[in-house]
Amino acid sequence: MIPETVLTKPIERWYQSHPLLKRFTATEELCWCNNELSRFEETQHTLPLSASDIAEATQRLKRFAPYIQHVFPETSVNKGIIESELIRIPNAQRALEKITGRSLPVTLLLKRDDLLPISGSVKARGGIYEVLKHAETIAFQSGVLSKKSNYSDLASKACRLLFSKHQIMVGSTGNLGLSIGIMGAQLGFKVTVHMSSDARQWKKDLLRQKGVTIVEHRDDYGAAVANGRREANELSRCHFIDDENSTDLFLGYSVAGHRLQQQLSEQKIEVSQHHPLFVYLPCGVGGGPGGIAFGLKQVFGDNVHCYFAEPTQSACMFLGMYTGLHDNISVQDFGVENKTCADGLAVGRPSAFVGQVMTSLLDGIFTVSDENMYRYLALMKDTEDIELEPSATAGFPGIARVTSATDNCFSPQLPETAFNNGTHIVWATGGNMVPQRERAEYYHKGKKLENNL
Ligand SMILES: *Cc1c(COP(=O)(O)O)cnc(C)c1O
């Protein structure tokens, strides 16, 4: 039900001041072009974080690499650095041309964060980074570790005993809990995850097996985070990982920027004014896509165009940035329910921190229906034999949407040739840990819909 007034303003007046809200409240797909996007050079020094913060995070992850490789042998291929492949998806590209009815003479790539080791989602970047940073702080303070130590020592009994006297707490729709729970439990921490009602049963089961305490909430993500934060505040030696505000999480994601630069140069893909980069990032509360976009802007400046993708039901970052009200407004305030199959993106109120940082950096946001996420999920399985979770497919429509004449989400300063000369990266954010049975269900749903196309 669309309410008559929102924050004391009549809904009709909202529609006048912000016309896209009409589509938003009708939960129709939309595309918003950010007018406040600035030249990177001009905005860089106004941002609360900088390239040196990213460099520090990069160094920290390097220090931890021997430990990561030791306790998670699957990371050996990358010597303990948690990173994913960047691949071409030519079959999917042809299928997309067919569906959209237009040729896409672009370079289309898929970033395989669905295959990230340890927790199989983009959260293996930020979530694990913050747990490691916290562990390092404790270990430094107690004198068992210094920057020069071999970090594999952290797997010792003595270190695990040290960490077992400390707690980590987090609120999550599932994937962040998985990352933090798996990493935290491995180090020896007591971990408690406050799960929102969207969290899938298998994620809770898996974490319980690892000795993680799960608190189940009947409400959505915002309530799970608020409860976790409150409980953590009352405890001593308890670190709350604050998905809505954490700069550590954000920086953990941001190291993706220069790593992607490395991968692109290895593949001899040019990024320049004439060959810009377009990146489509699924967005929940904002930390993941925000951190990645921030890292990319540091590396590529005005030659990268970042777009966030949100479910029509959970377009909280769109709402916060479009109205400028950030976390002072939620999708529920407008009668939109935050009920989506994309559990990783099921967030009704955005991070104000991320929204503010993105104000001068983000090109735009588009929204995607649940049906279309299922369609893309099936398409990826059929054409490339890649199995994603629904959240991870949200970026796909970006390729067609940002240049669509009606949606007009294309940065006005860019000539259209930029789009065709460009490299387009769909960030696939999760899927590898999904159990076979659930994969089959997802695929089946997508197939049923595809026949209706
Ligand atoms: C969490 C998540 C995202 C988005 O990250 P946020 O930090 O919540 O914006 C995207 N995809 C998947 C699969 C996720 O789990």
Short mmCIF file of N, CA and C and ligand atoms in Angstrom, two decimals, residues 122-123 175 243 253 282-289 344-345 389 391 429-430, ligand 1:
data_model
loop_
_atom_site.label_atom_id
_atom_site.label_comp_id
_atom_site.label_asym_id
_atom_site.label_seq_id
_atom_site.Cartn_x
_atom_site.Cartn_y
_atom_site.Cartn_z
N VAL A 122 31.00 -11.91 -2.69
CA VAL A 122 31.73 -10.65 -2.60
C VAL A 122 32.10 -10.32 -1.14
N LYS A 123 31.33 -10.85 -0.20
CA LYS A 123 31.60 -10.58 1.22
C LYS A 123 32.93 -11.17 1.70
N ASN A 175 25.09 -13.64 3.66
CA ASN A 175 26.45 -13.79 3.13
C ASN A 175 27.53 -13.12 3.99
N ASP A 243 27.94 -3.21 9.28
CA ASP A 243 27.77 -3.20 7.82
C ASP A 243 27.23 -1.85 7.32
N TYR A 253 36.74 -4.07 0.59
CA TYR A 253 36.20 -4.19 -0.77
C TYR A 253 37.03 -3.40 -1.77
N PRO A 282 25.85 -5.14 -8.05
CA PRO A 282 24.67 -5.37 -7.21
C PRO A 282 24.84 -4.69 -5.86
N CYS A 283 23.79 -4.02 -5.39
CA CYS A 283 23.90 -3.22 -4.17
C CYS A 283 22.84 -3.61 -3.14
N GLY A 284 23.29 -3.87 -1.92
CA GLY A 284 22.39 -4.07 -0.78
C GLY A 284 22.44 -2.83 0.08
N VAL A 285 23.19 -2.90 1.18
CA VAL A 285 23.32 -1.71 2.04
C VAL A 285 24.32 -0.72 1.43
N GLY A 286 25.19 -1.21 0.55
CA GLY A 286 26.07 -0.31 -0.20
C GLY A 286 27.56 -0.50 -0.01
N GLY A 287 27.97 -1.12 1.08
CA GLY A 287 29.39 -1.22 1.41
C GLY A 287 30.20 -1.96 0.34
N GLY A 288 29.67 -3.08 -0.14
CA GLY A 288 30.37 -3.89 -1.13
C GLY A 288 30.57 -3.12 -2.43
N PRO A 289 29.46 -2.76 -3.09
CA PRO A 289 29.61 -2.04 -4.36
C PRO A 289 30.26 -0.68 -4.17
N GLY A 344 20.75 -11.39 -0.77
CA GLY A 344 21.95 -10.60 -0.51
C GLY A 344 21.73 -9.10 -0.66
N LEU A 345 20.63 -8.72 -1.30
CA LEU A 345 20.35 -7.31 -1.57
C LEU A 345 19.12 -6.80 -0.83
N GLU A 389 23.74 -16.95 -7.70
CA GLU A 389 22.54 -16.77 -6.89
C GLU A 389 21.81 -15.54 -7.40
N SER A 391 20.88 -12.59 -6.38
CA SER A 391 21.51 -11.28 -6.16
C SER A 391 22.62 -11.01 -7.15
N THR A 429 28.25 -11.55 -7.86
CA THR A 429 28.67 -11.38 -6.46
C THR A 429 28.50 -12.60 -5.57
N GLY A 430 27.91 -13.67 -6.09
CA GLY A 430 27.77 -14.83 -5.20
C GLY A 430 27.12 -16.02 -5.88
C1 LIG B 1 25.94 -8.42 0.20
C2 LIG B 1 25.82 -8.75 -1.20
C3 LIG B 1 25.83 -7.75 -2.19
C4 LIG B 1 25.87 -6.27 -1.91
O1 LIG B 1 26.70 -5.82 -0.90
P1 LIG B 1 26.26 -4.67 0.08
O2 LIG B 1 27.46 -4.35 0.86
O3 LIG B 1 25.17 -5.23 0.96
O4 LIG B 1 25.73 -3.55 -0.73
C5 LIG B 1 25.74 -8.16 -3.51
N1 LIG B 1 25.64 -9.46 -3.84
C6 LIG B 1 25.63 -10.44 -2.92
C7 LIG B 1 25.51 -11.86 -3.36
C8 LIG B 1 25.72 -10.12 -1.57
O5 LIG B 1 25.71 -11.09 -0.65
#
